Coordinates of C-alpha atoms in Angstrom, one line a residue:
X184 CA 89.2 159.7 115.7
X185 CA 87.8 162.4 113.4
X186 CA 84.0 162.4 113.2
X187 CA 81.8 164.1 110.7
X188 CA 78.0 164.5 111.0
X189 CA 75.8 165.4 108.1
X190 CA 72.2 166.4 108.7
X191 CA 69.6 164.9 106.4
X192 CA 66.1 166.2 105.9
X193 CA 63.8 163.5 107.4
X194 CA 61.0 164.4 105.0
X195 CA 62.8 164.7 101.7
X196 CA 65.5 162.3 102.7
X197 CA 68.0 164.5 100.9
X198 CA 71.4 166.0 101.7
X199 CA 71.0 169.7 102.1
X200 CA 74.5 170.4 100.8
X201 CA 74.2 169.5 97.1
X202 CA 77.0 171.6 95.7
X203 CA 79.3 168.7 95.1
X204 CA 78.9 165.7 92.8
X205 CA 77.3 162.5 94.2
X206 CA 79.6 160.2 96.0
X207 CA 82.4 162.7 95.9
X208 CA 85.2 162.5 98.6
X209 CA 84.4 166.2 99.5
X210 CA 81.0 165.1 100.7
X211 CA 82.0 161.9 102.5
X212 CA 85.4 162.8 103.9
X213 CA 86.0 163.5 107.5
X214 CA 87.6 166.9 108.2
X215 CA 91.4 166.7 108.5
X216 CA 91.7 163.3 106.8
X217 CA 92.9 162.6 103.3
X218 CA 91.2 160.8 100.5
X219 CA 92.1 157.1 100.5
X220 CA 91.6 156.7 104.2
X221 CA 88.7 154.4 105.1
X222 CA 85.6 155.8 106.7
X223 CA 83.0 153.9 108.6
X224 CA 79.5 155.2 108.7
X225 CA 77.0 154.7 111.5
X226 CA 73.6 156.0 110.6
X227 CA 70.2 156.9 112.0
X228 CA 67.2 158.4 110.1
X229 CA 68.2 162.0 111.1
X230 CA 72.0 161.9 110.9
X231 CA 74.9 160.1 109.2
X232 CA 78.3 159.8 110.8
X233 CA 81.6 158.7 109.3
X234 CA 84.8 157.6 111.0
X235 CA 88.1 156.4 109.7
X236 CA 87.4 152.7 109.2
X237 CA 85.3 152.5 106.1
X238 CA 85.6 152.8 102.4
X239 CA 84.7 155.8 100.3
X240 CA 83.0 155.0 97.0
X241 CA 84.7 156.3 93.8
X242 CA 84.9 160.0 93.4
X243 CA 83.4 162.0 90.6
X244 CA 85.6 164.2 88.5
X245 CA 86.4 167.6 90.0
X246 CA 87.0 169.6 86.9
X247 CA 85.4 172.9 86.1
X248 CA 82.4 171.3 84.4
X249 CA 81.1 170.3 87.8
X250 CA 81.6 173.5 89.6
X251 CA 78.0 174.5 89.8
X252 CA 77.7 175.5 93.4
X253 CA 74.1 176.0 94.6
X254 CA 72.8 175.4 91.1
X255 CA 71.6 171.8 91.4
X256 CA 68.0 171.2 90.6
X257 CA 68.1 167.8 92.3
X258 CA 67.4 166.0 95.6
X259 CA 69.9 163.5 96.8
X260 CA 68.4 160.4 98.4
X261 CA 70.7 157.9 100.2
X262 CA 70.8 154.6 98.5
X263 CA 69.5 151.7 100.5
X264 CA 72.4 149.8 102.1
X265 CA 70.5 147.7 104.6
X266 CA 66.9 147.0 105.5
X267 CA 67.3 149.5 108.4
X268 CA 68.7 152.5 106.4
X269 CA 66.8 155.8 106.0
X270 CA 63.7 153.9 104.8
X271 CA 63.1 152.4 108.2
X272 CA 60.0 154.4 109.1
X273 CA 58.4 153.3 105.8
X274 CA 59.1 149.6 106.2
X275 CA 56.5 147.0 106.5
X276 CA 57.2 144.1 108.8
X277 CA 56.8 141.8 105.8
X278 CA 59.9 143.2 104.3
X279 CA 62.2 142.2 107.2
X280 CA 62.5 138.5 106.5
X281 CA 66.0 137.1 107.1
X282 CA 66.5 136.1 103.5
X283 CA 65.6 139.5 102.3
X284 CA 68.0 141.2 104.8
X285 CA 70.9 139.3 103.4
X286 CA 69.9 140.3 99.9
X287 CA 69.5 144.0 100.6
X288 CA 72.6 144.5 102.6
X289 CA 74.7 144.0 99.5
X290 CA 72.5 145.9 97.1
X291 CA 74.1 149.4 96.7
X292 CA 77.6 150.7 97.3
X293 CA 78.4 151.9 100.8
X294 CA 77.9 155.7 101.1
X295 CA 76.1 156.1 97.8
X296 CA 73.7 158.9 97.1
X297 CA 71.1 158.8 94.3
X298 CA 70.3 162.3 92.9
X299 CA 66.7 162.6 91.6
X300 CA 65.1 165.6 89.9
X301 CA 63.8 168.3 92.3
X302 CA 61.5 170.2 89.9
X303 CA 57.8 169.3 89.6
X304 CA 56.6 167.6 86.4
X305 CA 54.5 170.0 84.4
X306 CA 51.4 168.4 82.8
X307 CA 50.5 168.9 79.2
X308 CA 47.0 167.4 79.5
X309 CA 43.9 168.9 81.0
X310 CA 41.9 165.7 80.5
X311 CA 42.4 162.0 79.8
X312 CA 39.0 160.8 80.5
X313 CA 37.1 161.2 77.2
X314 CA 39.7 162.0 74.6
X315 CA 37.3 161.6 71.6
X316 CA 35.0 164.2 73.1
X317 CA 37.8 166.6 73.9
X318 CA 39.2 166.2 70.3
X319 CA 35.8 167.1 68.8
X320 CA 35.5 170.2 71.0
X321 CA 39.1 171.3 70.2
X322 CA 38.2 171.2 66.5
X323 CA 35.6 174.0 67.0
X324 CA 37.1 177.2 68.2
X325 CA 35.1 179.7 70.1
X326 CA 37.2 182.9 70.2
X327 CA 36.5 185.0 73.3
X328 CA 34.3 182.3 74.9
X329 CA 35.0 179.9 77.7
X330 CA 35.7 176.3 76.8
X331 CA 32.8 173.9 76.5
X332 CA 32.5 171.3 79.2
X333 CA 31.7 167.9 77.6
X334 CA 28.2 166.8 78.4
X335 CA 29.5 163.5 79.9
X336 CA 31.9 165.3 82.2
X337 CA 29.1 167.7 83.2
X338 CA 26.8 164.8 84.1
X339 CA 29.6 163.0 86.0
X340 CA 30.2 166.2 88.0
X341 CA 26.5 166.3 89.0
X342 CA 26.6 162.6 90.0
X343 CA 29.7 163.2 92.1
X344 CA 27.9 166.1 93.9
X345 CA 25.4 163.6 95.2
X346 CA 28.1 161.2 96.5
X347 CA 30.7 163.5 98.2
X348 CA 31.9 160.9 100.7
X349 CA 32.7 158.4 98.0
X350 CA 34.3 161.1 95.9
X351 CA 36.6 162.1 98.8
X352 CA 37.6 158.4 99.2
X353 CA 38.3 158.1 95.5
X354 CA 40.6 161.1 95.5
X355 CA 42.4 159.7 98.6
X356 CA 43.5 156.5 96.8
X357 CA 46.0 156.0 94.0
X358 CA 47.4 153.1 92.0
X359 CA 51.0 152.6 90.9
X360 CA 51.3 150.0 88.1
X361 CA 54.3 148.0 87.0
X362 CA 53.9 147.5 83.2
X363 CA 55.5 144.4 81.9
X364 CA 53.8 141.3 83.4
X365 CA 50.9 143.4 84.7
X366 CA 49.4 145.3 81.8
X367 CA 51.3 143.9 78.9
X368 CA 53.6 141.1 77.8
X369 CA 56.2 142.9 75.6
X370 CA 54.0 144.4 72.8
X371 CA 51.0 142.1 73.6
X372 CA 48.1 143.5 75.7
X373 CA 47.0 141.7 78.8
X374 CA 43.2 142.2 78.3
X375 CA 42.5 143.0 81.9
X376 CA 44.9 145.9 81.7
X377 CA 42.8 147.7 79.2
X378 CA 39.7 147.3 81.2
X379 CA 41.3 148.5 84.4
X380 CA 42.5 151.7 82.8
X381 CA 39.1 152.4 81.4
X382 CA 37.7 152.1 84.9
X383 CA 40.3 154.4 86.4
X384 CA 39.9 156.9 83.6
X385 CA 36.2 157.4 84.3
X386 CA 34.2 154.3 83.3
X387 CA 32.9 153.8 86.8
X388 CA 29.8 154.6 88.8
X389 CA 30.8 158.3 89.5
X390 CA 32.5 159.0 86.2
X391 CA 35.5 160.0 88.3
X392 CA 39.2 159.7 87.4
X393 CA 41.0 157.7 90.0
X394 CA 44.7 158.7 90.2
X395 CA 47.2 156.3 88.8
X396 CA 50.8 156.3 87.5
X397 CA 53.1 153.8 85.8
X398 CA 56.4 152.8 87.5
X399 CA 58.4 150.4 85.4
X400 CA 61.9 149.0 85.5
X401 CA 61.7 148.9 81.7
X402 CA 63.9 151.3 79.8
X403 CA 65.8 152.0 76.6
X404 CA 63.5 154.6 74.9
X405 CA 62.6 158.3 75.4
X406 CA 59.6 158.7 77.6
X407 CA 57.4 160.1 74.8
X408 CA 58.1 157.2 72.5
X409 CA 57.3 154.7 75.2
X410 CA 54.1 156.4 76.3
X411 CA 52.9 156.7 72.7
X412 CA 53.6 152.9 72.3
X413 CA 51.7 152.1 75.5
X414 CA 48.8 154.3 74.6
X415 CA 48.4 152.3 71.4
X416 CA 48.8 148.9 73.0
X417 CA 46.5 149.6 76.0
X418 CA 44.0 151.6 74.0
X419 CA 44.0 154.1 76.8
X420 CA 45.9 157.4 77.1
X421 CA 49.2 157.2 79.0
X422 CA 50.8 160.7 79.5
X423 CA 54.5 161.4 80.1
X424 CA 53.4 163.0 83.4
X425 CA 52.1 159.6 84.6
X426 CA 55.1 157.6 83.5
X427 CA 58.4 156.7 85.2
X428 CA 60.8 154.2 83.6
X429 CA 63.9 153.1 85.3
X430 CA 66.3 155.7 84.0
X431 CA 63.8 158.7 84.2
X432 CA 65.2 159.8 87.6
X433 CA 68.8 159.5 86.2
X434 CA 68.2 162.8 84.3
X435 CA 69.4 164.4 87.5
X436 CA 73.0 163.0 86.9
X437 CA 73.3 165.5 84.0
X438 CA 74.0 168.2 86.5
X439 CA 77.1 166.3 87.7
X440 CA 78.6 164.7 84.7
X441 CA 79.4 165.9 81.2
X442 CA 81.2 163.2 79.3
X443 CA 79.4 159.8 79.9
X444 CA 79.4 156.4 78.4
X445 CA 75.8 155.3 77.9
X446 CA 75.2 151.5 77.5
X447 CA 72.2 149.4 76.5
X448 CA 69.1 149.6 74.4
X449 CA 68.4 149.3 70.7
X450 CA 70.5 151.1 68.3
X451 CA 71.1 154.7 69.4
X452 CA 67.9 155.3 71.3
X453 CA 69.7 155.6 74.7
X454 CA 71.9 158.3 73.2
X455 CA 68.7 160.1 72.3
X456 CA 67.4 159.6 75.9
X457 CA 70.7 161.0 77.3
X458 CA 70.5 164.1 75.0
X459 CA 67.0 164.8 76.2
X460 CA 68.1 164.5 79.8
X461 CA 70.7 167.3 79.2
X462 CA 74.0 165.3 79.0
X463 CA 76.5 167.3 76.9
X464 CA 79.0 164.7 75.7
X465 CA 77.4 161.3 75.1
X466 CA 79.5 158.3 74.0
X467 CA 78.1 154.9 73.1
X468 CA 80.0 151.6 72.6
X469 CA 79.8 151.8 68.8
X470 CA 81.7 155.1 68.9
X471 CA 84.6 153.4 70.6
X472 CA 84.6 150.4 68.3
X473 CA 84.6 152.7 65.3
X474 CA 87.7 154.3 66.7
X475 CA 89.5 151.1 67.5
X476 CA 88.0 147.8 66.4
X477 CA 90.7 145.8 68.3
X478 CA 89.0 146.7 71.6
X479 CA 86.4 144.1 70.8
X480 CA 88.2 141.5 68.7
X481 CA 85.1 139.2 68.2
X482 CA 82.7 141.9 67.3
X483 CA 81.6 142.1 63.6
X484 CA 81.3 145.8 63.0
X485 CA 79.3 146.6 59.9
X486 CA 79.7 149.6 57.6
X487 CA 76.1 150.7 58.5
X488 CA 77.1 150.8 62.2
X489 CA 80.3 152.7 61.4
X490 CA 78.4 155.3 59.4
X491 CA 76.2 156.1 62.3
X492 CA 79.0 156.2 64.9
X493 CA 80.9 159.2 66.2
X494 CA 84.5 158.1 66.5
X495 CA 87.4 160.2 67.9
X496 CA 90.6 159.7 69.7
X497 CA 89.3 158.3 73.0
X498 CA 92.8 158.1 74.5
X499 CA 92.5 161.8 74.9
X500 CA 89.0 161.9 76.4
X501 CA 88.2 161.6 80.2
X502 CA 84.9 159.7 80.4
X503 CA 83.5 160.8 83.8
X504 CA 80.8 158.1 84.4
X505 CA 79.3 155.0 83.0
X506 CA 75.5 154.9 82.8
X507 CA 73.8 151.6 82.0
X508 CA 70.4 152.8 80.8
X509 CA 69.0 149.5 79.5
X510 CA 69.7 145.9 78.8
X511 CA 72.8 145.2 76.8
X512 CA 72.3 143.9 73.3
X513 CA 75.9 142.7 73.1
X514 CA 77.2 141.4 76.5
X515 CA 80.8 140.7 75.3
X516 CA 81.4 144.0 73.7
X517 CA 79.8 146.1 76.4
X518 CA 81.5 144.2 79.2
X519 CA 84.9 144.6 77.6
X520 CA 84.5 148.3 77.1
X521 CA 83.1 148.9 80.7
X522 CA 85.9 146.8 82.2
X523 CA 88.5 148.8 80.3
X524 CA 87.1 152.0 81.6
X525 CA 86.7 150.8 85.2
X526 CA 90.4 149.7 85.2
X527 CA 91.6 152.9 83.6
X528 CA 93.0 156.1 85.1
X529 CA 90.0 158.4 85.5
X530 CA 88.1 157.0 82.5
X531 CA 90.8 157.3 79.8
X532 CA 91.3 154.5 77.3
X533 CA 94.8 153.1 76.9
X534 CA 95.6 153.5 80.6
X535 CA 95.5 151.2 83.6
X536 CA 95.1 152.7 87.1
X537 CA 97.7 152.0 89.8
X538 CA 94.9 152.2 92.4
X539 CA 91.7 150.3 91.2
X540 CA 89.6 152.2 93.8
X541 CA 90.6 155.9 94.0
X542 CA 91.0 156.3 90.2
X543 CA 87.9 154.4 89.2
X544 CA 85.1 156.3 87.6
X545 CA 81.5 155.7 88.9
X546 CA 79.1 153.3 87.3
X547 CA 75.3 153.6 87.5
X548 CA 72.7 151.0 86.6
X549 CA 69.1 152.1 85.9
X550 CA 67.6 149.0 87.6
X551 CA 68.6 145.7 89.2
X552 CA 66.0 143.1 88.1
X553 CA 67.5 139.7 87.4
X554 CA 64.5 138.6 85.4
X555 CA 61.9 140.3 83.2
X556 CA 58.7 138.9 81.7
X557 CA 58.4 139.0 77.9
X558 CA 56.4 137.3 75.3
X559 CA 58.4 134.2 75.9
X560 CA 56.6 131.8 78.3
X561 CA 59.4 132.0 80.9
X562 CA 61.0 135.3 82.2
X563 CA 64.2 136.3 80.5
X564 CA 67.4 137.7 82.1
X565 CA 67.4 141.4 82.6
X566 CA 69.9 144.1 83.5
X567 CA 70.6 142.6 86.9
X568 CA 72.1 139.6 85.3
X569 CA 74.4 141.8 83.2
X570 CA 75.5 143.6 86.4
X571 CA 76.2 140.4 88.3
X572 CA 78.3 139.1 85.5
X573 CA 80.2 142.4 85.3
X574 CA 80.8 142.4 89.0
X575 CA 82.2 138.9 89.0
X576 CA 84.5 139.7 86.0
X577 CA 85.8 142.9 87.6
X578 CA 86.6 141.1 90.9
X579 CA 88.3 138.2 89.1
X580 CA 90.6 140.7 87.3
X581 CA 91.3 143.2 90.1
X582 CA 90.7 141.3 93.4
X583 CA 88.3 144.0 94.7
X584 CA 84.6 144.4 94.7
X585 CA 83.0 146.7 92.2
X586 CA 81.4 149.8 93.8
X587 CA 78.2 150.6 91.9
X588 CA 74.9 152.5 92.3
X589 CA 71.6 151.0 91.3
X590 CA 68.4 153.0 90.5
X591 CA 64.9 151.6 89.8
X592 CA 62.6 149.5 92.0
X593 CA 63.0 148.8 94.9
X594 CA 65.4 151.7 95.7
X595 CA 63.8 154.4 97.8
X596 CA 64.9 157.2 95.5
X597 CA 62.6 155.9 92.8
X598 CA 59.7 155.8 95.2
X599 CA 60.3 159.3 96.4
X600 CA 60.3 160.4 92.8
X601 CA 57.0 158.5 92.3
X602 CA 55.5 160.7 95.1
X603 CA 56.4 163.8 93.1
X604 CA 54.7 162.3 90.0
X605 CA 51.6 161.3 91.9
X606 CA 51.2 164.7 93.5
X607 CA 51.7 166.4 90.1
X608 CA 49.1 164.1 88.5
X609 CA 46.6 164.7 91.3
X610 CA 47.0 168.5 90.6
X611 CA 46.3 167.8 86.9
X612 CA 43.1 165.8 87.3
X613 CA 41.7 167.1 90.6
X614 CA 43.5 170.4 91.2
X615 CA 44.9 169.0 94.5
X616 CA 48.6 168.8 94.6
X617 CA 49.2 166.0 97.2
X618 CA 49.8 162.3 97.6
X619 CA 46.7 160.3 98.5
X620 CA 46.9 158.4 101.7
X621 CA 46.1 155.0 100.3
X622 CA 48.5 154.0 97.5
X623 CA 48.4 150.5 95.9
X624 CA 51.4 149.1 94.1
X625 CA 50.5 146.4 91.6
X626 CA 53.4 144.3 90.3
X627 CA 54.4 140.8 89.3
X628 CA 58.0 140.8 90.7
X629 CA 58.3 140.2 94.4
X630 CA 62.0 141.2 94.5
X631 CA 61.3 144.7 93.1
X632 CA 57.7 145.7 92.9
X633 CA 56.6 144.1 96.2
X634 CA 59.6 144.6 98.4
X635 CA 59.9 148.3 97.3
X636 CA 56.2 149.0 98.0
X637 CA 56.4 147.2 101.4
X638 CA 59.4 149.3 102.4
X639 CA 57.8 152.5 101.3
X640 CA 54.6 151.9 103.2
X641 CA 52.3 151.2 100.2
X642 CA 49.7 148.5 99.9
X643 CA 51.2 145.8 97.7
X644 CA 49.4 143.6 95.3
X645 CA 51.1 140.7 93.5
X646 CA 49.6 139.3 90.3
X647 CA 50.2 136.0 88.6
X648 CA 50.5 137.3 85.0
X649 CA 54.3 137.9 85.1
X650 CA 57.4 136.8 87.0
X651 CA 55.5 135.4 90.0
X652 CA 54.0 132.0 89.5
X653 CA 54.2 130.7 93.0
X654 CA 51.8 129.6 95.7
X655 CA 49.6 131.6 98.0
X656 CA 52.2 134.4 98.4
X657 CA 55.9 134.9 97.8
X658 CA 57.8 133.4 100.8
X659 CA 60.6 136.0 100.9
X660 CA 58.8 139.1 99.9
X661 CA 55.1 138.7 100.5
X662 CA 52.6 141.2 99.2
X663 CA 50.8 142.8 102.1
X664 CA 47.4 143.3 100.4
X665 CA 47.3 140.0 98.7
X666 CA 48.0 137.9 95.6
X667 CA 45.6 138.1 92.6
X668 CA 44.9 136.3 89.4
X669 CA 45.3 139.5 87.4
X670 CA 45.4 143.3 87.6
X671 CA 41.6 143.6 87.2
X672 CA 41.0 141.4 90.3
X673 CA 43.6 143.5 92.3
X674 CA 42.2 146.9 91.3
X675 CA 38.5 146.0 91.9
X676 CA 39.3 144.4 95.3
X677 CA 41.2 147.6 96.3
X678 CA 38.4 149.9 95.1
X679 CA 35.7 147.9 96.9
X680 CA 37.8 148.1 100.1
X681 CA 38.2 151.9 99.8
X682 CA 34.9 152.8 98.1
X683 CA 32.5 150.2 99.3
X684 CA 31.4 146.7 98.2
X685 CA 28.5 148.2 96.1
X686 CA 30.8 150.5 94.0
X687 CA 30.1 149.8 90.3
X688 CA 32.8 149.6 87.7
X689 CA 30.9 151.1 84.8
X690 CA 29.4 154.5 83.8
X691 CA 25.6 154.4 83.3
X692 CA 25.1 156.3 80.0
X693 CA 21.4 156.7 80.8
X694 CA 22.1 159.1 83.7
X695 CA 20.6 162.5 83.0
X696 CA 20.2 165.0 85.7
X697 CA 17.6 167.0 83.7
X698 CA 15.3 164.0 83.2
X699 CA 15.7 163.1 86.9
X700 CA 13.7 160.0 87.7
X701 CA 12.6 159.2 84.2
X702 CA 12.1 155.6 83.6
X703 CA 13.5 155.8 80.1
X704 CA 16.5 158.2 80.6
X705 CA 17.5 157.0 84.0
X706 CA 18.4 159.1 87.0
X707 CA 21.4 160.9 88.4
X708 CA 21.0 158.7 91.5
X709 CA 20.8 155.0 90.5

């Protein structure tokens, strides 16, 4: 039996050899064997071994566009295939319930790797605490002079000097927020969400910014458009550098694939997202329908849609991968096109592969949520429902299971990427590039927010303003820090645990270190 061992960095969780596309047979194949043989993997946290009794997941195209040896700017994180995969050291005991083990074993394709961006996120913002003051200062240039420190920030710094122990604790905690069902319902603000962000942005006893980022399985828009929308709804600044949506880590795939089918989202926003991520040849379903309307016989294709499409002869194009970035707006058409591609020879329309495994192109989903909270009183079906339907259809037609890779919560790759974002944001607001020890994940979906946070070793808080409407805690994926009425209750409880029961969630405008002890102006120590 031929055996192959691949060393994995126990810290980064990444394959050190990243000069081949993800999931390629070159990476997974045992020396001396040929592609198409089965390979069985036995794994530990520090090594992965293959033998000749398992399946290899679909290979990536091996043409010249992917020959970028040693040029990848990505980290490859093994996808979670069982509760005891490479995330074992991060797992909380609450995430090992039998029902959850059954669910997680079937989550991602066997042997899959999820590339995520390696480079740091560079911040554009120097302050998010008092934007109105900063804007006023920026309007008055002082050539050759240092920038003016806002009076309020100056006072806050003096107050922080008098409470070094609490300041240290405040910098050693961070919050990770899900968005839909926690801070907003669609485009409607959850009032407690606005107040929480005001507190974390400096409206607290110390005037200190407490680190926080946003980690959502939402998708479908460029990050800038989404953060601008959230800033308006939440009435608090949300920077790109704080924000991760489900397909944000998928930008790393642009280093492996050139011609891709991008599915989901409103209009052509996902094409715009893919362009920003660096993909070279981006195809959307409407391009294909404009080329051959008979592919989707029940679709009414308007002239407006045709005018904005980019048709060509797709029988001469090898599409290298399918990327489901967001929820489908037309299940029937999108499923038909995806099934045609998955059954084709290496992604070429008008062909049917003789081998439905070795010639199948890879398919990636940005997240796996079955349900998503919206403005409707009951959660609506999300991308996970689309994937389940596609898997059932594919197996009914071919007789084999569909190999696929899923990003988003609760996959470990998304949480490793969140670490990079937290560390970068810490550097922006406190000049300390590190991940705080006490991270609190606040979410409404036990099957993604809570199980993912539990497995990654975070403190998990479940709120009742979204998907979860159960009893004292979720039975299958319980939150380890507790269940709360809303996000305000969760954040203030966590802050009191870390910073003390007497910590106050408002900034005292009367504080003035010059008039120390004045009965009218207040004191720096109150």
